mmCIF file of C-alpha atoms and ligand atoms in Angstrom:
data_model
loop_
_atom_site.group_PDB
_atom_site.id
_atom_site.type_symbol
_atom_site.label_atom_id
_atom_site.label_comp_id
_atom_site.label_asym_id
_atom_site.label_seq_id
_atom_site.Cartn_x
_atom_site.Cartn_y
_atom_site.Cartn_z
ATOM 1 C CA MET A 1 0.229 17.397 -29.426
ATOM 2 C CA GLN A 2 -0.854 13.958 -30.623
ATOM 3 C CA ILE A 3 -2.521 11.258 -28.599
ATOM 4 C CA LEU A 4 -3.262 7.716 -29.743
ATOM 5 C CA VAL A 5 -6.605 6.295 -28.637
ATOM 6 C CA THR A 6 -7.063 2.600 -29.418
ATOM 7 C CA GLY A 7 -10.609 1.231 -29.441
ATOM 8 C CA ALA A 8 -12.262 4.630 -29.853
ATOM 9 C CA ALA A 9 -14.995 3.229 -32.121
ATOM 10 C CA GLY A 10 -16.274 1.416 -29.038
ATOM 11 C CA TYR A 11 -18.372 2.449 -26.080
ATOM 12 C CA ILE A 12 -16.010 3.982 -23.534
ATOM 13 C CA GLY A 13 -13.303 5.133 -25.962
ATOM 14 C CA SER A 14 -15.790 7.198 -27.963
ATOM 15 C CA HIS A 15 -16.952 9.047 -24.833
ATOM 16 C CA VAL A 16 -13.336 9.849 -23.985
ATOM 17 C CA VAL A 17 -12.603 11.134 -27.491
ATOM 18 C CA LYS A 18 -15.673 13.383 -27.291
ATOM 19 C CA GLN A 19 -14.328 14.920 -24.076
ATOM 20 C CA LEU A 20 -10.819 15.225 -25.569
ATOM 21 C CA LEU A 21 -12.339 17.154 -28.470
ATOM 22 C CA GLU A 22 -14.329 19.409 -26.154
ATOM 23 C CA GLN A 23 -11.766 20.032 -23.434
ATOM 24 C CA THR A 24 -8.273 19.739 -24.963
ATOM 25 C CA ASP A 25 -6.298 20.618 -28.092
ATOM 26 C CA TYR A 26 -4.999 17.128 -28.810
ATOM 27 C CA GLU A 27 -4.833 15.807 -32.324
ATOM 28 C CA ILE A 28 -6.383 12.368 -31.906
ATOM 29 C CA ILE A 29 -5.048 9.317 -33.726
ATOM 30 C CA ILE A 30 -7.515 6.426 -33.551
ATOM 31 C CA ILE A 31 -6.695 2.767 -34.146
ATOM 32 C CA ASP A 32 -9.723 0.468 -34.237
ATOM 33 C CA ASN A 33 -10.480 -2.531 -36.431
ATOM 34 C CA LEU A 34 -14.247 -2.323 -35.750
ATOM 35 C CA CYS A 35 -14.412 -5.879 -34.407
ATOM 36 C CA THR A 36 -16.902 -4.634 -31.808
ATOM 37 C CA GLY A 37 -16.844 -0.904 -32.586
ATOM 38 C CA PHE A 38 -18.682 1.011 -35.295
ATOM 39 C CA GLU A 39 -17.661 3.230 -38.187
ATOM 40 C CA THR A 40 -20.760 5.368 -37.513
ATOM 41 C CA THR A 41 -19.239 6.181 -34.101
ATOM 42 C CA ILE A 42 -16.032 7.374 -35.776
ATOM 43 C CA ASN A 43 -18.137 9.473 -38.158
ATOM 44 C CA THR A 44 -20.064 10.998 -35.255
ATOM 45 C CA LEU A 45 -16.790 11.858 -33.509
ATOM 46 C CA LYS A 46 -15.482 13.435 -36.720
ATOM 47 C CA SER A 47 -18.684 15.476 -36.979
ATOM 48 C CA LEU A 48 -18.035 16.848 -33.471
ATOM 49 C CA ASP A 49 -14.612 18.142 -34.555
ATOM 50 C CA SER A 50 -15.282 21.699 -35.689
ATOM 51 C CA THR A 51 -11.791 21.988 -37.240
ATOM 52 C CA ASN A 52 -12.218 18.802 -39.273
ATOM 53 C CA LYS A 53 -8.514 18.149 -38.709
ATOM 54 C CA ARG A 54 -8.167 16.758 -35.228
ATOM 55 C CA ILE A 55 -9.168 13.127 -35.829
ATOM 56 C CA LYS A 56 -7.130 10.706 -37.888
ATOM 57 C CA TYR A 57 -8.639 7.228 -38.060
ATOM 58 C CA TYR A 58 -6.831 3.996 -38.954
ATOM 59 C CA ASN A 59 -8.938 0.875 -39.484
ATOM 60 C CA GLN A 60 -6.198 -1.369 -38.178
ATOM 61 C CA ASN A 61 -5.961 -4.536 -36.108
ATOM 62 C CA LEU A 62 -3.455 -4.092 -33.264
ATOM 63 C CA SER A 63 -2.241 -7.638 -33.912
ATOM 64 C CA GLU A 64 -0.579 -6.478 -37.166
ATOM 65 C CA TRP A 65 2.394 -5.140 -35.302
ATOM 66 C CA GLU A 66 4.414 -3.851 -38.255
ATOM 67 C CA LYS A 67 1.468 -1.856 -39.567
ATOM 68 C CA VAL A 68 0.910 -0.417 -36.099
ATOM 69 C CA GLU A 69 4.551 0.642 -36.045
ATOM 70 C CA ASP A 70 4.034 2.374 -39.424
ATOM 71 C CA ILE A 71 1.350 4.516 -37.737
ATOM 72 C CA PHE A 72 3.931 5.602 -35.148
ATOM 73 C CA LYS A 73 6.383 6.415 -37.976
ATOM 74 C CA GLU A 74 3.776 8.558 -39.749
ATOM 75 C CA ASN A 75 2.815 10.489 -36.626
ATOM 76 C CA ASN A 76 4.385 11.922 -33.503
ATOM 77 C CA ILE A 77 2.549 10.006 -30.786
ATOM 78 C CA LYS A 78 3.730 10.718 -27.232
ATOM 79 C CA GLU A 79 0.635 9.722 -25.259
ATOM 80 C CA ILE A 80 -1.699 6.726 -25.470
ATOM 81 C CA ILE A 81 -5.062 5.741 -24.049
ATOM 82 C CA HIS A 82 -5.486 2.031 -24.687
ATOM 83 C CA PHE A 83 -9.083 0.758 -24.721
ATOM 84 C CA ALA A 84 -8.983 -1.850 -27.484
ATOM 85 C CA ALA A 85 -9.664 -5.271 -26.013
ATOM 86 C CA SER A 86 -12.069 -8.203 -25.929
ATOM 87 C CA LEU A 87 -14.294 -8.116 -22.885
ATOM 88 C CA VAL A 88 -17.012 -10.773 -22.717
ATOM 89 C CA VAL A 89 -16.345 -12.883 -19.642
ATOM 90 C CA PRO A 90 -18.119 -16.143 -20.691
ATOM 91 C CA GLU A 91 -16.456 -15.944 -24.114
ATOM 92 C CA SER A 92 -13.084 -15.612 -22.378
ATOM 93 C CA VAL A 93 -13.725 -18.924 -20.616
ATOM 94 C CA GLU A 94 -14.511 -20.633 -23.941
ATOM 95 C CA GLN A 95 -11.787 -18.924 -25.982
ATOM 96 C CA PRO A 96 -9.013 -17.985 -23.535
ATOM 97 C CA LEU A 97 -6.372 -17.545 -26.220
ATOM 98 C CA LYS A 98 -8.436 -14.873 -27.957
ATOM 99 C CA TYR A 99 -8.191 -12.914 -24.691
ATOM 100 C CA TYR A 100 -4.509 -13.518 -23.975
ATOM 101 C CA LEU A 101 -3.642 -12.587 -27.568
ATOM 102 C CA ASN A 102 -5.899 -9.574 -28.002
ATOM 103 C CA ASN A 103 -5.621 -8.195 -24.484
ATOM 104 C CA THR A 104 -2.183 -9.206 -23.235
ATOM 105 C CA ALA A 105 -0.022 -9.873 -26.322
ATOM 106 C CA ASN A 106 -1.346 -6.877 -28.254
ATOM 107 C CA THR A 107 -0.849 -4.638 -25.223
ATOM 108 C CA ALA A 108 2.737 -5.869 -24.804
ATOM 109 C CA ASN A 109 3.433 -5.216 -28.449
ATOM 110 C CA LEU A 110 1.856 -1.771 -28.359
ATOM 111 C CA ILE A 111 4.036 -0.914 -25.373
ATOM 112 C CA GLN A 112 7.147 -2.162 -27.104
ATOM 113 C CA ILE A 113 6.446 0.159 -30.027
ATOM 114 C CA ALA A 114 5.425 2.960 -27.652
ATOM 115 C CA THR A 115 8.726 2.849 -25.768
ATOM 116 C CA LYS A 116 10.663 2.709 -29.052
ATOM 117 C CA TYR A 117 8.948 5.926 -30.203
ATOM 118 C CA GLY A 118 9.297 7.779 -26.908
ATOM 119 C CA VAL A 119 5.729 7.608 -25.584
ATOM 120 C CA ASN A 120 5.727 8.974 -22.052
ATOM 121 C CA LYS A 121 2.100 8.619 -20.903
ATOM 122 C CA PHE A 122 0.091 5.409 -21.107
ATOM 123 C CA ILE A 123 -3.466 5.219 -19.736
ATOM 124 C CA PHE A 124 -4.813 1.683 -19.536
ATOM 125 C CA SER A 125 -8.381 0.328 -19.263
ATOM 126 C CA SER A 126 -8.315 -2.317 -16.598
ATOM 127 C CA THR A 127 -11.226 -3.817 -14.740
ATOM 128 C CA ALA A 128 -12.639 -4.775 -11.359
ATOM 129 C CA ALA A 129 -12.443 -8.353 -12.729
ATOM 130 C CA VAL A 130 -8.800 -8.372 -11.589
ATOM 131 C CA TYR A 131 -10.103 -8.654 -7.997
ATOM 132 C CA GLY A 132 -12.068 -11.846 -8.735
ATOM 133 C CA GLU A 133 -14.292 -12.719 -5.781
ATOM 134 C CA PRO A 134 -13.081 -10.522 -2.937
ATOM 135 C CA ASN A 135 -13.597 -11.592 0.671
ATOM 136 C CA LYS A 136 -16.530 -9.949 2.390
ATOM 137 C CA GLU A 137 -14.233 -8.044 4.737
ATOM 138 C CA ASP A 138 -12.390 -6.552 1.718
ATOM 139 C CA ILE A 139 -15.498 -4.815 0.332
ATOM 140 C CA PRO A 140 -15.383 -2.023 -0.767
ATOM 141 C CA VAL A 141 -12.202 -3.122 -2.559
ATOM 142 C CA SER A 142 -9.268 -0.754 -2.618
ATOM 143 C CA GLU A 143 -6.331 -0.776 -5.037
ATOM 144 C CA THR A 144 -4.298 -2.760 -2.508
ATOM 145 C CA THR A 145 -6.899 -5.529 -2.181
ATOM 146 C CA ARG A 146 -5.465 -8.845 -3.341
ATOM 147 C CA THR A 147 -5.891 -9.393 -7.089
ATOM 148 C CA SER A 148 -7.134 -12.861 -7.942
ATOM 149 C CA PRO A 149 -9.041 -13.021 -11.227
ATOM 150 C CA ILE A 150 -11.420 -15.926 -11.736
ATOM 151 C CA ASN A 151 -11.674 -15.882 -15.532
ATOM 152 C CA PRO A 152 -9.310 -15.436 -18.499
ATOM 153 C CA TYR A 153 -10.645 -11.934 -19.176
ATOM 154 C CA GLY A 154 -9.582 -10.742 -15.711
ATOM 155 C CA SER A 155 -6.270 -12.612 -15.971
ATOM 156 C CA SER A 156 -5.517 -11.151 -19.404
ATOM 157 C CA LYS A 157 -5.976 -7.658 -17.961
ATOM 158 C CA LEU A 158 -3.919 -8.385 -14.854
ATOM 159 C CA PHE A 159 -1.068 -9.718 -17.023
ATOM 160 C CA SER A 160 -1.298 -6.498 -19.068
ATOM 161 C CA GLU A 161 -1.005 -4.526 -15.846
ATOM 162 C CA SER A 162 2.238 -6.396 -15.084
ATOM 163 C CA VAL A 163 3.597 -5.678 -18.547
ATOM 164 C CA ILE A 164 2.865 -1.985 -18.043
ATOM 165 C CA LYS A 165 4.285 -1.796 -14.491
ATOM 166 C CA ASP A 166 7.455 -3.711 -15.337
ATOM 167 C CA THR A 167 8.057 -1.574 -18.425
ATOM 168 C CA ALA A 168 7.726 1.599 -16.390
ATOM 169 C CA PHE A 169 10.036 0.203 -13.725
ATOM 170 C CA ALA A 170 12.722 -0.408 -16.364
ATOM 171 C CA ASN A 171 12.132 2.826 -18.270
ATOM 172 C CA GLU A 172 11.703 5.971 -16.223
ATOM 173 C CA THR A 173 10.382 8.122 -19.073
ATOM 174 C CA PHE A 174 7.420 5.762 -19.589
ATOM 175 C CA LYS A 175 4.665 6.642 -17.108
ATOM 176 C CA PHE A 176 1.264 4.992 -16.724
ATOM 177 C CA VAL A 177 -2.083 5.261 -15.068
ATOM 178 C CA ILE A 178 -4.033 2.025 -14.794
ATOM 179 C CA LEU A 179 -7.751 2.606 -14.286
ATOM 180 C CA ARG A 180 -9.737 -0.319 -12.908
ATOM 181 C CA TYR A 181 -13.310 0.269 -14.030
ATOM 182 C CA PHE A 182 -16.275 -1.101 -12.114
ATOM 183 C CA ASN A 183 -19.621 -1.432 -13.987
ATOM 184 C CA VAL A 184 -19.688 1.189 -16.690
ATOM 185 C CA ALA A 185 -23.164 2.307 -17.794
ATOM 186 C CA GLY A 186 -25.233 5.133 -19.243
ATOM 187 C CA ALA A 187 -24.587 7.297 -22.274
ATOM 188 C CA ASP A 188 -23.369 10.749 -23.211
ATOM 189 C CA VAL A 189 -25.608 13.302 -21.485
ATOM 190 C CA ASP A 190 -25.799 15.299 -24.757
ATOM 191 C CA GLY A 191 -27.175 12.204 -26.485
ATOM 192 C CA LYS A 192 -24.548 12.252 -29.242
ATOM 193 C CA ILE A 193 -22.982 8.868 -28.478
ATOM 194 C CA GLY A 194 -23.713 5.817 -26.371
ATOM 195 C CA GLN A 195 -23.292 2.081 -26.134
ATOM 196 C CA SER A 196 -24.040 0.322 -29.426
ATOM 197 C CA THR A 197 -22.492 -3.052 -28.476
ATOM 198 C CA LEU A 198 -24.244 -5.962 -30.208
ATOM 199 C CA ASN A 199 -25.558 -8.777 -27.984
ATOM 200 C CA ALA A 200 -24.504 -6.821 -24.911
ATOM 201 C CA THR A 201 -24.528 -8.537 -21.549
ATOM 202 C CA HIS A 202 -24.317 -5.313 -19.484
ATOM 203 C CA LEU A 203 -27.312 -5.188 -17.129
ATOM 204 C CA ILE A 204 -28.364 -1.580 -17.739
ATOM 205 C CA LYS A 205 -28.115 -1.894 -21.528
ATOM 206 C CA VAL A 206 -30.086 -5.153 -21.452
ATOM 207 C CA ALA A 207 -32.733 -3.538 -19.231
ATOM 208 C CA ALA A 208 -33.003 -0.561 -21.623
ATOM 209 C CA GLU A 209 -33.395 -2.922 -24.593
ATOM 210 C CA THR A 210 -36.104 -4.853 -22.737
ATOM 211 C CA ALA A 211 -37.925 -1.664 -21.751
ATOM 212 C CA LEU A 212 -38.069 -0.783 -25.451
ATOM 213 C CA ASN A 213 -39.302 -4.240 -26.483
ATOM 214 C CA LYS A 214 -36.066 -5.073 -28.288
ATOM 215 C CA ARG A 215 -36.026 -8.145 -26.055
ATOM 216 C CA ALA A 216 -39.159 -10.004 -24.963
ATOM 217 C CA LYS A 217 -37.856 -10.379 -21.404
ATOM 218 C CA MET A 218 -34.695 -10.306 -19.348
ATOM 219 C CA SER A 219 -33.255 -12.586 -16.691
ATOM 220 C CA ILE A 220 -31.908 -12.164 -13.181
ATOM 221 C CA PHE A 221 -29.096 -14.645 -12.658
ATOM 222 C CA GLY A 222 -29.754 -15.831 -9.114
ATOM 223 C CA ASP A 223 -31.820 -14.284 -6.315
ATOM 224 C CA ASP A 224 -30.321 -16.364 -3.521
ATOM 225 C CA TYR A 225 -27.146 -14.376 -2.869
ATOM 226 C CA ASP A 226 -26.289 -13.167 0.589
ATOM 227 C CA THR A 227 -27.520 -9.618 -0.120
ATOM 228 C CA GLN A 228 -30.519 -7.620 1.025
ATOM 229 C CA ASP A 229 -32.827 -8.717 -1.805
ATOM 230 C CA GLY A 230 -30.850 -11.811 -2.845
ATOM 231 C CA THR A 231 -29.530 -10.368 -6.127
ATOM 232 C CA CYS A 232 -25.941 -9.332 -6.892
ATOM 233 C CA ILE A 233 -24.740 -5.865 -5.970
ATOM 234 C CA ARG A 234 -22.538 -3.821 -8.305
ATOM 235 C CA ASP A 235 -21.018 -0.359 -8.426
ATOM 236 C CA TYR A 236 -22.346 1.424 -11.556
ATOM 237 C CA ILE A 237 -20.323 4.343 -12.876
ATOM 238 C CA HIS A 238 -21.666 6.740 -15.518
ATOM 239 C CA VAL A 239 -19.540 6.610 -18.646
ATOM 240 C CA CYS A 240 -19.100 10.417 -18.712
ATOM 241 C CA ASP A 241 -17.626 10.435 -15.197
ATOM 242 C CA LEU A 242 -15.348 7.590 -16.245
ATOM 243 C CA ALA A 243 -14.295 9.498 -19.362
ATOM 244 C CA ASP A 244 -13.431 12.467 -17.164
ATOM 245 C CA ALA A 245 -11.133 10.228 -15.079
ATOM 246 C CA HIS A 246 -9.058 9.612 -18.238
ATOM 247 C CA LEU A 247 -8.593 13.318 -18.885
ATOM 248 C CA LYS A 248 -7.657 13.796 -15.233
ATOM 249 C CA ALA A 249 -5.183 10.888 -15.481
ATOM 250 C CA LEU A 250 -3.359 12.523 -18.400
ATOM 251 C CA LYS A 251 -2.916 15.728 -16.385
ATOM 252 C CA TYR A 252 -2.033 13.794 -13.242
ATOM 253 C CA LEU A 253 0.999 12.289 -14.941
ATOM 254 C CA ASP A 254 2.439 15.762 -15.639
ATOM 255 C CA THR A 255 3.490 16.051 -12.023
ATOM 256 C CA ASN A 256 2.914 12.675 -10.386
ATOM 257 C CA PRO A 257 4.315 9.164 -10.620
ATOM 258 C CA SER A 258 2.599 6.207 -12.259
ATOM 259 C CA ASP A 259 -0.222 4.643 -10.294
ATOM 260 C CA ILE A 260 -3.341 2.462 -10.243
ATOM 261 C CA PHE A 261 -6.833 3.779 -9.468
ATOM 262 C CA ASN A 262 -10.260 2.236 -8.985
ATOM 263 C CA CYS A 263 -13.052 3.934 -10.927
ATOM 264 C CA GLY A 264 -16.433 3.549 -9.287
ATOM 265 C CA TYR A 265 -18.783 5.489 -7.042
ATOM 266 C CA GLY A 266 -18.103 3.486 -3.892
ATOM 267 C CA TYR A 267 -21.743 2.514 -3.662
ATOM 268 C CA GLY A 268 -23.617 -0.539 -4.890
ATOM 269 C CA TYR A 269 -27.098 -1.275 -6.250
ATOM 270 C CA SER A 270 -28.695 -4.702 -6.512
ATOM 271 C CA VAL A 271 -29.809 -6.140 -9.849
ATOM 272 C CA LYS A 272 -33.423 -5.791 -8.683
ATOM 273 C CA GLU A 273 -32.902 -2.136 -7.770
ATOM 274 C CA VAL A 274 -31.436 -1.429 -11.204
ATOM 275 C CA ILE A 275 -34.337 -3.163 -12.973
ATOM 276 C CA ASP A 276 -36.889 -1.299 -10.841
ATOM 277 C CA THR A 277 -35.149 1.979 -11.682
ATOM 278 C CA MET A 278 -35.221 1.199 -15.412
ATOM 279 C CA LYS A 279 -38.928 0.334 -15.124
ATOM 280 C CA LYS A 280 -39.526 3.649 -13.383
ATOM 281 C CA VAL A 281 -37.656 5.874 -15.853
ATOM 282 C CA SER A 282 -39.126 4.041 -18.871
ATOM 283 C CA ASN A 283 -42.582 3.872 -17.346
ATOM 284 C CA THR A 284 -42.918 0.241 -18.408
ATOM 285 C CA ASP A 285 -43.311 -3.034 -16.552
ATOM 286 C CA PHE A 286 -41.280 -5.413 -18.678
ATOM 287 C CA LYS A 287 -41.011 -9.125 -18.054
ATOM 288 C CA VAL A 288 -38.186 -10.371 -15.836
ATOM 289 C CA ASP A 289 -37.555 -13.992 -14.894
ATOM 290 C CA ILE A 290 -35.273 -15.505 -12.297
ATOM 291 C CA VAL A 291 -32.799 -18.096 -13.553
ATOM 292 C CA PRO A 292 -29.956 -19.909 -11.765
ATOM 293 C CA ARG A 293 -26.721 -18.132 -10.833
ATOM 294 C CA ARG A 294 -23.971 -17.789 -13.442
ATOM 295 C CA ALA A 295 -20.612 -19.277 -12.558
ATOM 296 C CA GLY A 296 -18.126 -16.752 -11.263
ATOM 297 C CA ASP A 297 -20.454 -13.872 -10.354
ATOM 298 C CA PRO A 298 -19.328 -12.493 -6.983
ATOM 299 C CA SER A 299 -22.282 -11.454 -4.826
ATOM 300 C CA THR A 300 -21.022 -7.925 -4.169
ATOM 301 C CA LEU A 301 -18.435 -5.798 -5.949
ATOM 302 C CA ILE A 302 -18.040 -2.206 -4.810
ATOM 303 C CA SER A 303 -15.054 0.090 -5.195
ATOM 304 C CA ASN A 304 -13.269 2.077 -2.597
ATOM 305 C CA ASN A 305 -12.740 5.261 -4.632
ATOM 306 C CA THR A 306 -10.940 7.364 -2.027
ATOM 307 C CA LYS A 307 -7.644 7.252 -3.906
ATOM 308 C CA ILE A 308 -8.856 8.689 -7.219
ATOM 309 C CA LYS A 309 -10.942 11.313 -5.435
ATOM 310 C CA THR A 310 -8.139 12.541 -3.235
ATOM 311 C CA LYS A 311 -5.099 12.136 -5.497
ATOM 312 C CA MET A 312 -6.657 13.152 -8.827
ATOM 313 C CA ASN A 313 -9.360 15.388 -7.469
ATOM 314 C CA TRP A 314 -11.879 13.391 -9.480
ATOM 315 C CA THR A 315 -15.399 14.537 -8.628
ATOM 316 C CA PRO A 316 -18.231 12.520 -10.127
ATOM 317 C CA LYS A 317 -21.073 14.558 -11.628
ATOM 318 C CA TYR A 318 -23.530 11.861 -12.688
ATOM 319 C CA ASN A 319 -23.675 9.717 -9.572
ATOM 320 C CA ASP A 320 -27.386 9.033 -9.899
ATOM 321 C CA LEU A 321 -28.848 5.658 -10.904
ATOM 322 C CA GLU A 322 -31.965 7.234 -12.452
ATOM 323 C CA LEU A 323 -29.812 9.465 -14.642
ATOM 324 C CA ILE A 324 -27.612 6.524 -15.640
ATOM 325 C CA CYS A 325 -30.695 4.487 -16.621
ATOM 326 C CA LYS A 326 -32.331 7.434 -18.378
ATOM 327 C CA THR A 327 -29.293 8.282 -20.525
ATOM 328 C CA ALA A 328 -28.936 4.586 -21.446
ATOM 329 C CA LEU A 329 -32.632 4.442 -22.356
ATOM 330 C CA ASP A 330 -32.535 7.663 -24.408
ATOM 331 C CA TRP A 331 -29.542 6.345 -26.350
ATOM 332 C CA GLU A 332 -31.252 3.001 -26.900
ATOM 333 C CA LYS A 333 -34.235 4.835 -28.417
ATOM 334 C CA ASN A 334 -31.837 6.559 -30.814
ATOM 335 C CA LEU A 335 -30.215 3.366 -32.053
HETATM 336 N N1 NAD B 401 -17.736 -1.796 -20.529
HETATM 337 C C1 NAD B 401 -17.394 -2.069 -19.273
HETATM 338 O O1 NAD B 401 -18.253 -2.153 -18.375
HETATM 339 C C2 NAD B 401 -15.937 -2.252 -18.911
HETATM 340 C C3 NAD B 401 -15.617 -2.564 -17.582
HETATM 341 C C4 NAD B 401 -14.274 -2.715 -17.242
HETATM 342 C C5 NAD B 401 -13.289 -2.544 -18.194
HETATM 343 N N2 NAD B 401 -13.626 -2.265 -19.487
HETATM 344 C C6 NAD B 401 -12.526 -2.095 -20.458
HETATM 345 O O2 NAD B 401 -12.741 -0.906 -21.180
HETATM 346 C C7 NAD B 401 -12.230 -1.030 -22.503
HETATM 347 C C8 NAD B 401 -13.270 -0.562 -23.499
HETATM 348 O O3 NAD B 401 -14.457 -1.316 -23.325
HETATM 349 P P1 NAD B 401 -15.799 -0.973 -24.112
HETATM 350 O O4 NAD B 401 -16.931 -1.326 -23.219
HETATM 351 O O5 NAD B 401 -15.717 0.375 -24.694
HETATM 352 O O6 NAD B 401 -15.737 -2.085 -25.259
HETATM 353 P P2 NAD B 401 -16.059 -1.974 -26.822
HETATM 354 O O7 NAD B 401 -16.100 -3.367 -27.328
HETATM 355 O O8 NAD B 401 -17.250 -1.113 -27.057
HETATM 356 O O9 NAD B 401 -14.774 -1.224 -27.379
HETATM 357 C C9 NAD B 401 -13.564 -1.880 -27.678
HETATM 358 C C10 NAD B 401 -13.057 -1.318 -29.007
HETATM 359 O O10 NAD B 401 -11.779 -1.901 -29.299
HETATM 360 C C11 NAD B 401 -11.752 -2.318 -30.666
HETATM 361 N N3 NAD B 401 -10.783 -3.432 -30.751
HETATM 362 C C12 NAD B 401 -10.805 -4.592 -30.046
HETATM 363 N N4 NAD B 401 -9.751 -5.361 -30.401
HETATM 364 C C13 NAD B 401 -9.035 -4.669 -31.325
HETATM 365 C C14 NAD B 401 -7.836 -4.921 -32.048
HETATM 366 N N5 NAD B 401 -7.173 -6.072 -31.926
HETATM 367 N N6 NAD B 401 -7.383 -3.974 -32.905
HETATM 368 C C15 NAD B 401 -8.044 -2.791 -33.051
HETATM 369 N N7 NAD B 401 -9.193 -2.500 -32.398
HETATM 370 C C16 NAD B 401 -9.683 -3.428 -31.545
HETATM 371 C C17 NAD B 401 -13.189 -2.720 -30.978
HETATM 372 O O11 NAD B 401 -13.507 -2.680 -32.352
HETATM 373 C C18 NAD B 401 -13.981 -1.674 -30.182
HETATM 374 O O12 NAD B 401 -14.252 -0.525 -30.944
HETATM 375 C C19 NAD B 401 -11.801 -2.488 -22.654
HETATM 376 O O13 NAD B 401 -10.402 -2.557 -22.513
HETATM 377 C C20 NAD B 401 -12.495 -3.181 -21.500
HETATM 378 O O14 NAD B 401 -11.775 -4.319 -21.064
HETATM 379 C C21 NAD B 401 -14.921 -2.115 -19.858
#
């Protein structure tokens, strides 16, 4: 059985491919143009394939639609996990079209080809950014909380969700699971892969880089929020637990209808708590300064994860901030 994984040279996709190799028999077709991913990651994944036959990699931009269709002609793809996207929020404000083209248009095109070639399972990487700034009374946010993105990145993903839902509505053999990720962090617990993103803005990665002196200092964007210590609160999910949700989603679709699920732990930590935890696990006291708030950062974003736990039987294994920080730090040392 073949599965297409787009964006597998990147952070989350590579963790999912590792679990697919370990826990399933899929032959894995990868499309990634390495715009933010790495060939070394593909090579590591290939090295984890004991048969040497299960990974087929295409260095291909999803925007070249005819060439993408050729890949479907050459293979027998019936399932897709679609990670490939652009995902830097401030960049999306400056270059909105990059986001609507890469995230929405390329997703629509991929789905058009997918339906033409009889794909019946589509797992999509969405984001908590589709919720925008939820009202206080809506936290923790559930899948039915009003979606109201406040930047082009979140909008581009919400539009993609509509494309996926409407396609499934019109085509009963095409089923989907949309996973709305909260703050993804940490690295493979075996230390084989991790987040290599250049110029990352993810708090835990930045804190790990600062702990290792790759940055002279790091900043807290605002300490005057209406939270216990004044800094923003987020729901951090370990990338291996998130990867597991994708494998569960594939199985879920065997016997269940299409659906949308939040992926988070249902618990939030403040920016200060995360930094203190990184200082503790790295045994360093790196420099942190307080700078003004960034536009569009909601004070608190926490998932209600009851749906994925009950319907998919998803049971997180790495729900531990120290472990998340430690795996991120260990990976950062490796890089
Ligand atoms: N990292 C997070 O905290 C987070 C949170 C919510 C949602 N997401 C979503 O998860 C997905 C994966 O994110 P990530 O953190 O692994 O990012 P990443 O940048 O590490 O991975 C994205 C991969 O997609 C590839 N890619 C991008 N555009 C492409 C194109 N046009 N053609 C072919 N390949 C292309 C990149 O080269 C890269 O390897 C994205 O869809 C993102 O929106 C991530």
